[in-house]
Amino acid sequence: MIRNSFFLVLTLFCSCNYFQPEQKLESIARVGKSYLYKSDITTLVPTGTSKEDSVLIVRDFINRWASQKLLIEAAERNLSDKKKTEYNALIKQYKIDLYTKAYIEEVVKNNVDTLVTQQELKKYYDENKENFKTNGTLVRLRFINLAKDNPRFATIRSKFFDYNKKDKKFWDTYALQFKSFALNDTIWVDMSQVYVKLPVINPENRDDYIQPGRKAEIRSNDDVYLIKITNVIDKNQISPFEYIKPTLKEVILNKRKLELIKKFEKEITDDAIKNKDYEIYK
């Protein structure tokens, strides 16, 4: 057991500057034949921690260390040999898996080509588009949310529904007056995002508004929502290319990584056979 008197000694070397490394190992706690040394906790307490907090942090660490040592010793004494053999095999396999996974990840990170061209993305999409179906409704739209008493409301409304990209200067000037807006209707968004951005549209009335080409002016208290739906793709349809470009890139990169891993595993095995480091005895 860790004696309470130890903690009185602890306060003598706990400070804001905290423990300075010593050349000679100094034990600060013992459980059976296991020792915890001062050097084991030199980086435990952050710089600037008060003496009182330092003591609490170190005390908690030592208590947890002691509990773990006592538990592992009890487990080694009381678990059956069969159980210990099973767990030791798992530990050995876990080490193998951990090391090889880390090594392969480093090899892949340093060797995989992460550049994916637009042509590659399009080619993969055209060849596999049936595998990329929509999980929900996708919408392309533009909208403005502004106060209904805005003095330029009529002009804003007219320009919105007769939208022209040449009016960029106009929109840059008046955008600060809008409570929210999105004028880029070339981007596909999920229906869940539409509900968030346009609270006047909900699952009950969505079919009234979410239609290709639909124009709507919806008043809500002191606000007005001007909405133009450009296009709609329903659930379980082929996802548009632009919408799934990020997914396509990840799929292609993962495919490259798997191919690189397979090639690397073959090469390392072939080299071992060539160098007579790997043999199968008949």
PDB file of N, CA, C and O in Angstrom, residues 211-262:
ATOM      1  N   GLN A 211     -40.626  22.103 -56.117  1.00  0.00           N
ATOM      2  CA  GLN A 211     -40.904  21.650 -57.475  1.00  0.00           C
ATOM      3  C   GLN A 211     -39.981  22.411 -58.434  1.00  0.00           C
ATOM      4  O   GLN A 211     -39.763  23.609 -58.259  1.00  0.00           O
ATOM      5  N   PRO A 212     -39.428  21.738 -59.445  1.00  0.00           N
ATOM      6  CA  PRO A 212     -38.543  22.418 -60.394  1.00  0.00           C
ATOM      7  C   PRO A 212     -39.225  23.627 -61.031  1.00  0.00           C
ATOM      8  O   PRO A 212     -40.368  23.537 -61.489  1.00  0.00           O
ATOM      9  N   GLY A 213     -38.535  24.766 -61.005  1.00  0.00           N
ATOM     10  CA  GLY A 213     -39.071  25.974 -61.610  1.00  0.00           C
ATOM     11  C   GLY A 213     -40.033  26.754 -60.731  1.00  0.00           C
ATOM     12  O   GLY A 213     -40.496  27.833 -61.113  1.00  0.00           O
ATOM     13  N   ARG A 214     -40.326  26.268 -59.548  1.00  0.00           N
ATOM     14  CA  ARG A 214     -41.308  26.918 -58.667  1.00  0.00           C
ATOM     15  C   ARG A 214     -40.769  28.227 -58.101  1.00  0.00           C
ATOM     16  O   ARG A 214     -39.652  28.293 -57.610  1.00  0.00           O
ATOM     17  N   LYS A 215     -41.580  29.287 -58.194  1.00  0.00           N
ATOM     18  CA  LYS A 215     -41.280  30.568 -57.579  1.00  0.00           C
ATOM     19  C   LYS A 215     -42.253  30.785 -56.430  1.00  0.00           C
ATOM     20  O   LYS A 215     -43.444  30.484 -56.567  1.00  0.00           O
ATOM     21  N   ALA A 216     -41.738  31.275 -55.314  1.00  0.00           N
ATOM     22  CA  ALA A 216     -42.625  31.454 -54.161  1.00  0.00           C
ATOM     23  C   ALA A 216     -42.246  32.697 -53.377  1.00  0.00           C
ATOM     24  O   ALA A 216     -41.079  33.053 -53.266  1.00  0.00           O
ATOM     25  N   GLU A 217     -43.280  33.344 -52.845  1.00  0.00           N
ATOM     26  CA  GLU A 217     -43.109  34.472 -51.937  1.00  0.00           C
ATOM     27  C   GLU A 217     -43.927  34.139 -50.685  1.00  0.00           C
ATOM     28  O   GLU A 217     -45.149  34.089 -50.727  1.00  0.00           O
ATOM     29  N   ILE A 218     -43.222  33.861 -49.612  1.00  0.00           N
ATOM     30  CA  ILE A 218     -43.885  33.402 -48.389  1.00  0.00           C
ATOM     31  C   ILE A 218     -43.665  34.423 -47.279  1.00  0.00           C
ATOM     32  O   ILE A 218     -42.522  34.772 -46.969  1.00  0.00           O
ATOM     33  N   ARG A 219     -44.758  34.887 -46.703  1.00  0.00           N
ATOM     34  CA  ARG A 219     -44.671  35.871 -45.610  1.00  0.00           C
ATOM     35  C   ARG A 219     -44.792  35.153 -44.268  1.00  0.00           C
ATOM     36  O   ARG A 219     -45.646  34.278 -44.099  1.00  0.00           O
ATOM     37  N   SER A 220     -43.943  35.553 -43.341  1.00  0.00           N
ATOM     38  CA  SER A 220     -43.942  34.959 -42.002  1.00  0.00           C
ATOM     39  C   SER A 220     -43.672  36.059 -40.996  1.00  0.00           C
ATOM     40  O   SER A 220     -42.544  36.556 -40.897  1.00  0.00           O
ATOM     41  N   ASN A 221     -44.698  36.458 -40.275  1.00  0.00           N
ATOM     42  CA  ASN A 221     -44.610  37.581 -39.339  1.00  0.00           C
ATOM     43  C   ASN A 221     -44.118  38.828 -40.079  1.00  0.00           C
ATOM     44  O   ASN A 221     -44.764  39.274 -41.019  1.00  0.00           O
ATOM     45  N   ASP A 222     -42.965  39.357 -39.706  1.00  0.00           N
ATOM     46  CA  ASP A 222     -42.453  40.569 -40.350  1.00  0.00           C
ATOM     47  C   ASP A 222     -41.478  40.267 -41.486  1.00  0.00           C
ATOM     48  O   ASP A 222     -40.893  41.186 -42.060  1.00  0.00           O
ATOM     49  N   ASP A 223     -41.296  38.979 -41.776  1.00  0.00           N
ATOM     50  CA  ASP A 223     -40.338  38.582 -42.799  1.00  0.00           C
ATOM     51  C   ASP A 223     -41.036  38.150 -44.086  1.00  0.00           C
ATOM     52  O   ASP A 223     -42.217  37.776 -44.091  1.00  0.00           O
ATOM     53  N   VAL A 224     -40.249  38.207 -45.157  1.00  0.00           N
ATOM     54  CA  VAL A 224     -40.699  37.674 -46.439  1.00  0.00           C
ATOM     55  C   VAL A 224     -39.585  36.784 -46.985  1.00  0.00           C
ATOM     56  O   VAL A 224     -38.412  37.168 -46.960  1.00  0.00           O
ATOM     57  N   TYR A 225     -39.954  35.609 -47.464  1.00  0.00           N
ATOM     58  CA  TYR A 225     -39.016  34.703 -48.103  1.00  0.00           C
ATOM     59  C   TYR A 225     -39.308  34.683 -49.604  1.00  0.00           C
ATOM     60  O   TYR A 225     -40.425  34.365 -50.017  1.00  0.00           O
ATOM     61  N   LEU A 226     -38.316  35.054 -50.379  1.00  0.00           N
ATOM     62  CA  LEU A 226     -38.405  34.935 -51.831  1.00  0.00           C
ATOM     63  C   LEU A 226     -37.625  33.690 -52.223  1.00  0.00           C
ATOM     64  O   LEU A 226     -36.447  33.559 -51.881  1.00  0.00           O
ATOM     65  N   ILE A 227     -38.279  32.763 -52.933  1.00  0.00           N
ATOM     66  CA  ILE A 227     -37.680  31.459 -53.213  1.00  0.00           C
ATOM     67  C   ILE A 227     -37.847  31.104 -54.682  1.00  0.00           C
ATOM     68  O   ILE A 227     -38.920  31.292 -55.257  1.00  0.00           O
ATOM     69  N   LYS A 228     -36.774  30.600 -55.259  1.00  0.00           N
ATOM     70  CA  LYS A 228     -36.846  30.065 -56.629  1.00  0.00           C
ATOM     71  C   LYS A 228     -36.175  28.698 -56.636  1.00  0.00           C
ATOM     72  O   LYS A 228     -34.994  28.568 -56.339  1.00  0.00           O
ATOM     73  N   ILE A 229     -36.962  27.656 -56.939  1.00  0.00           N
ATOM     74  CA  ILE A 229     -36.450  26.295 -57.024  1.00  0.00           C
ATOM     75  C   ILE A 229     -35.974  26.044 -58.451  1.00  0.00           C
ATOM     76  O   ILE A 229     -36.767  26.121 -59.397  1.00  0.00           O
ATOM     77  N   THR A 230     -34.700  25.750 -58.608  1.00  0.00           N
ATOM     78  CA  THR A 230     -34.151  25.526 -59.945  1.00  0.00           C
ATOM     79  C   THR A 230     -34.351  24.084 -60.400  1.00  0.00           C
ATOM     80  O   THR A 230     -34.782  23.826 -61.519  1.00  0.00           O
ATOM     81  N   ASN A 231     -34.049  23.138 -59.497  1.00  0.00           N
ATOM     82  CA  ASN A 231     -34.177  21.733 -59.870  1.00  0.00           C
ATOM     83  C   ASN A 231     -34.337  20.877 -58.622  1.00  0.00           C
ATOM     84  O   ASN A 231     -33.950  21.291 -57.527  1.00  0.00           O
ATOM     85  N   VAL A 232     -34.890  19.690 -58.801  1.00  0.00           N
ATOM     86  CA  VAL A 232     -35.121  18.756 -57.694  1.00  0.00           C
ATOM     87  C   VAL A 232     -34.796  17.346 -58.157  1.00  0.00           C
ATOM     88  O   VAL A 232     -35.147  16.951 -59.271  1.00  0.00           O
ATOM     89  N   ILE A 233     -34.105  16.591 -57.303  1.00  0.00           N
ATOM     90  CA  ILE A 233     -33.873  15.165 -57.550  1.00  0.00           C
ATOM     91  C   ILE A 233     -34.414  14.410 -56.347  1.00  0.00           C
ATOM     92  O   ILE A 233     -34.032  14.673 -55.209  1.00  0.00           O
ATOM     93  N   ASP A 234     -35.312  13.482 -56.608  1.00  0.00           N
ATOM     94  CA  ASP A 234     -35.941  12.745 -55.520  1.00  0.00           C
ATOM     95  C   ASP A 234     -35.040  11.633 -54.989  1.00  0.00           C
ATOM     96  O   ASP A 234     -33.995  11.315 -55.565  1.00  0.00           O
ATOM     97  N   LYS A 235     -35.487  11.027 -53.891  1.00  0.00           N
ATOM     98  CA  LYS A 235     -34.752   9.941 -53.246  1.00  0.00           C
ATOM     99  C   LYS A 235     -34.592   8.756 -54.189  1.00  0.00           C
ATOM    100  O   LYS A 235     -35.456   8.462 -55.011  1.00  0.00           O
ATOM    101  N   ASN A 236     -33.453   8.078 -54.051  1.00  0.00           N
ATOM    102  CA  ASN A 236     -33.137   6.857 -54.797  1.00  0.00           C
ATOM    103  C   ASN A 236     -32.949   7.098 -56.293  1.00  0.00           C
ATOM    104  O   ASN A 236     -33.144   6.197 -57.091  1.00  0.00           O
ATOM    105  N   GLN A 237     -32.547   8.307 -56.641  1.00  0.00           N
ATOM    106  CA  GLN A 237     -32.181   8.620 -58.017  1.00  0.00           C
ATOM    107  C   GLN A 237     -30.655   8.738 -58.094  1.00  0.00           C
ATOM    108  O   GLN A 237     -29.974   8.839 -57.081  1.00  0.00           O
ATOM    109  N   ILE A 238     -30.110   8.728 -59.296  1.00  0.00           N
ATOM    110  CA  ILE A 238     -28.661   8.867 -59.463  1.00  0.00           C
ATOM    111  C   ILE A 238     -28.232  10.242 -58.987  1.00  0.00           C
ATOM    112  O   ILE A 238     -28.767  11.262 -59.411  1.00  0.00           O
ATOM    113  N   SER A 239     -27.251  10.274 -58.094  1.00  0.00           N
ATOM    114  CA  SER A 239     -26.766  11.542 -57.548  1.00  0.00           C
ATOM    115  C   SER A 239     -26.049  12.340 -58.629  1.00  0.00           C
ATOM    116  O   SER A 239     -25.315  11.764 -59.441  1.00  0.00           O
ATOM    117  N   PRO A 240     -26.236  13.646 -58.665  1.00  0.00           N
ATOM    118  CA  PRO A 240     -25.522  14.465 -59.648  1.00  0.00           C
ATOM    119  C   PRO A 240     -24.020  14.472 -59.387  1.00  0.00           C
ATOM    120  O   PRO A 240     -23.579  14.389 -58.237  1.00  0.00           O
ATOM    121  N   PHE A 241     -23.272  14.575 -60.445  1.00  0.00           N
ATOM    122  CA  PHE A 241     -21.816  14.509 -60.375  1.00  0.00           C
ATOM    123  C   PHE A 241     -21.233  15.515 -59.389  1.00  0.00           C
ATOM    124  O   PHE A 241     -20.405  15.164 -58.535  1.00  0.00           O
ATOM    125  N   GLU A 242     -21.627  16.773 -59.489  1.00  0.00           N
ATOM    126  CA  GLU A 242     -21.054  17.816 -58.644  1.00  0.00           C
ATOM    127  C   GLU A 242     -21.319  17.553 -57.164  1.00  0.00           C
ATOM    128  O   GLU A 242     -20.498  17.876 -56.318  1.00  0.00           O
ATOM    129  N   TYR A 243     -22.466  16.958 -56.869  1.00  0.00           N
ATOM    130  CA  TYR A 243     -22.834  16.718 -55.472  1.00  0.00           C
ATOM    131  C   TYR A 243     -21.950  15.660 -54.829  1.00  0.00           C
ATOM    132  O   TYR A 243     -21.602  15.756 -53.649  1.00  0.00           O
ATOM    133  N   ILE A 244     -21.588  14.637 -55.602  1.00  0.00           N
ATOM    134  CA  ILE A 244     -20.820  13.538 -54.999  1.00  0.00           C
ATOM    135  C   ILE A 244     -19.333  13.570 -55.364  1.00  0.00           C
ATOM    136  O   ILE A 244     -18.622  12.605 -55.098  1.00  0.00           O
ATOM    137  N   LYS A 245     -18.854  14.664 -55.938  1.00  0.00           N
ATOM    138  CA  LYS A 245     -17.433  14.767 -56.257  1.00  0.00           C
ATOM    139  C   LYS A 245     -16.532  14.468 -55.066  1.00  0.00           C
ATOM    140  O   LYS A 245     -15.562  13.713 -55.185  1.00  0.00           O
ATOM    141  N   PRO A 246     -16.795  15.037 -53.876  1.00  0.00           N
ATOM    142  CA  PRO A 246     -15.939  14.699 -52.723  1.00  0.00           C
ATOM    143  C   PRO A 246     -15.945  13.214 -52.398  1.00  0.00           C
ATOM    144  O   PRO A 246     -14.911  12.633 -52.057  1.00  0.00           O
ATOM    145  N   THR A 247     -17.119  12.582 -52.515  1.00  0.00           N
ATOM    146  CA  THR A 247     -17.226  11.144 -52.250  1.00  0.00           C
ATOM    147  C   THR A 247     -16.451  10.351 -53.294  1.00  0.00           C
ATOM    148  O   THR A 247     -15.751   9.381 -52.968  1.00  0.00           O
ATOM    149  N   LEU A 248     -16.575  10.765 -54.549  1.00  0.00           N
ATOM    150  CA  LEU A 248     -15.857  10.078 -55.627  1.00  0.00           C
ATOM    151  C   LEU A 248     -14.355  10.130 -55.398  1.00  0.00           C
ATOM    152  O   LEU A 248     -13.648   9.136 -55.589  1.00  0.00           O
ATOM    153  N   LYS A 249     -13.868  11.287 -54.977  1.00  0.00           N
ATOM    154  CA  LYS A 249     -12.435  11.427 -54.731  1.00  0.00           C
ATOM    155  C   LYS A 249     -11.979  10.481 -53.629  1.00  0.00           C
ATOM    156  O   LYS A 249     -10.939   9.815 -53.757  1.00  0.00           O
ATOM    157  N   GLU A 250     -12.754  10.400 -52.551  1.00  0.00           N
ATOM    158  CA  GLU A 250     -12.398   9.498 -51.451  1.00  0.00           C
ATOM    159  C   GLU A 250     -12.418   8.047 -51.900  1.00  0.00           C
ATOM    160  O   GLU A 250     -11.549   7.256 -51.513  1.00  0.00           O
ATOM    161  N   VAL A 251     -13.394   7.691 -52.725  1.00  0.00           N
ATOM    162  CA  VAL A 251     -13.492   6.316 -53.219  1.00  0.00           C
ATOM    163  C   VAL A 251     -12.272   5.970 -54.071  1.00  0.00           C
ATOM    164  O   VAL A 251     -11.671   4.895 -53.927  1.00  0.00           O
ATOM    165  N   ILE A 252     -11.898   6.881 -54.960  1.00  0.00           N
ATOM    166  CA  ILE A 252     -10.740   6.643 -55.832  1.00  0.00           C
ATOM    167  C   ILE A 252      -9.455   6.543 -55.017  1.00  0.00           C
ATOM    168  O   ILE A 252      -8.609   5.664 -55.254  1.00  0.00           O
ATOM    169  N   LEU A 253      -9.290   7.432 -54.041  1.00  0.00           N
ATOM    170  CA  LEU A 253      -8.088   7.398 -53.201  1.00  0.00           C
ATOM    171  C   LEU A 253      -8.020   6.108 -52.380  1.00  0.00           C
ATOM    172  O   LEU A 253      -6.946   5.508 -52.237  1.00  0.00           O
ATOM    173  N   ASN A 254      -9.152   5.680 -51.844  1.00  0.00           N
ATOM    174  CA  ASN A 254      -9.177   4.423 -51.080  1.00  0.00           C
ATOM    175  C   ASN A 254      -8.844   3.235 -51.973  1.00  0.00           C
ATOM    176  O   ASN A 254      -8.155   2.297 -51.550  1.00  0.00           O
ATOM    177  N   LYS A 255      -9.324   3.286 -53.207  1.00  0.00           N
ATOM    178  CA  LYS A 255      -9.025   2.223 -54.174  1.00  0.00           C
ATOM    179  C   LYS A 255      -7.516   2.184 -54.452  1.00  0.00           C
ATOM    180  O   LYS A 255      -6.905   1.111 -54.509  1.00  0.00           O
ATOM    181  N   ARG A 256      -6.930   3.352 -54.620  1.00  0.00           N
ATOM    182  CA  ARG A 256      -5.478   3.419 -54.840  1.00  0.00           C
ATOM    183  C   ARG A 256      -4.716   2.884 -53.637  1.00  0.00           C
ATOM    184  O   ARG A 256      -3.705   2.176 -53.789  1.00  0.00           O
ATOM    185  N   LYS A 257      -5.178   3.236 -52.445  1.00  0.00           N
ATOM    186  CA  LYS A 257      -4.490   2.783 -51.238  1.00  0.00           C
ATOM    187  C   LYS A 257      -4.539   1.264 -51.120  1.00  0.00           C
ATOM    188  O   LYS A 257      -3.534   0.631 -50.775  1.00  0.00           O
ATOM    189  N   LEU A 258      -5.697   0.682 -51.391  1.00  0.00           N
ATOM    190  CA  LEU A 258      -5.831  -0.774 -51.312  1.00  0.00           C
ATOM    191  C   LEU A 258      -4.931  -1.455 -52.344  1.00  0.00           C
ATOM    192  O   LEU A 258      -4.307  -2.489 -52.053  1.00  0.00           O
ATOM    193  N   GLU A 259      -4.867  -0.885 -53.548  1.00  0.00           N
ATOM    194  CA  GLU A 259      -4.007  -1.455 -54.594  1.00  0.00           C
ATOM    195  C   GLU A 259      -2.539  -1.339 -54.201  1.00  0.00           C
ATOM    196  O   GLU A 259      -1.746  -2.257 -54.433  1.00  0.00           O
ATOM    197  N   LEU A 260      -2.176  -0.214 -53.585  1.00  0.00           N
ATOM    198  CA  LEU A 260      -0.792  -0.011 -53.151  1.00  0.00           C
ATOM    199  C   LEU A 260      -0.427  -0.978 -52.031  1.00  0.00           C
ATOM    200  O   LEU A 260       0.676  -1.549 -52.027  1.00  0.00           O
ATOM    201  N   ILE A 261      -1.343  -1.195 -51.096  1.00  0.00           N
ATOM    202  CA  ILE A 261      -1.101  -2.132 -49.993  1.00  0.00           C
ATOM    203  C   ILE A 261      -0.917  -3.550 -50.540  1.00  0.00           C
ATOM    204  O   ILE A 261       0.010  -4.275 -50.136  1.00  0.00           O
ATOM    205  N   LYS A 262      -1.786  -3.930 -51.465  1.00  0.00           N
ATOM    206  CA  LYS A 262      -1.691  -5.263 -52.067  1.00  0.00           C
ATOM    207  C   LYS A 262      -0.356  -5.429 -52.795  1.00  0.00           C
ATOM    208  O   LYS A 262       0.320  -6.463 -52.675  1.00  0.00           O
TER     209      LYS A 262
END
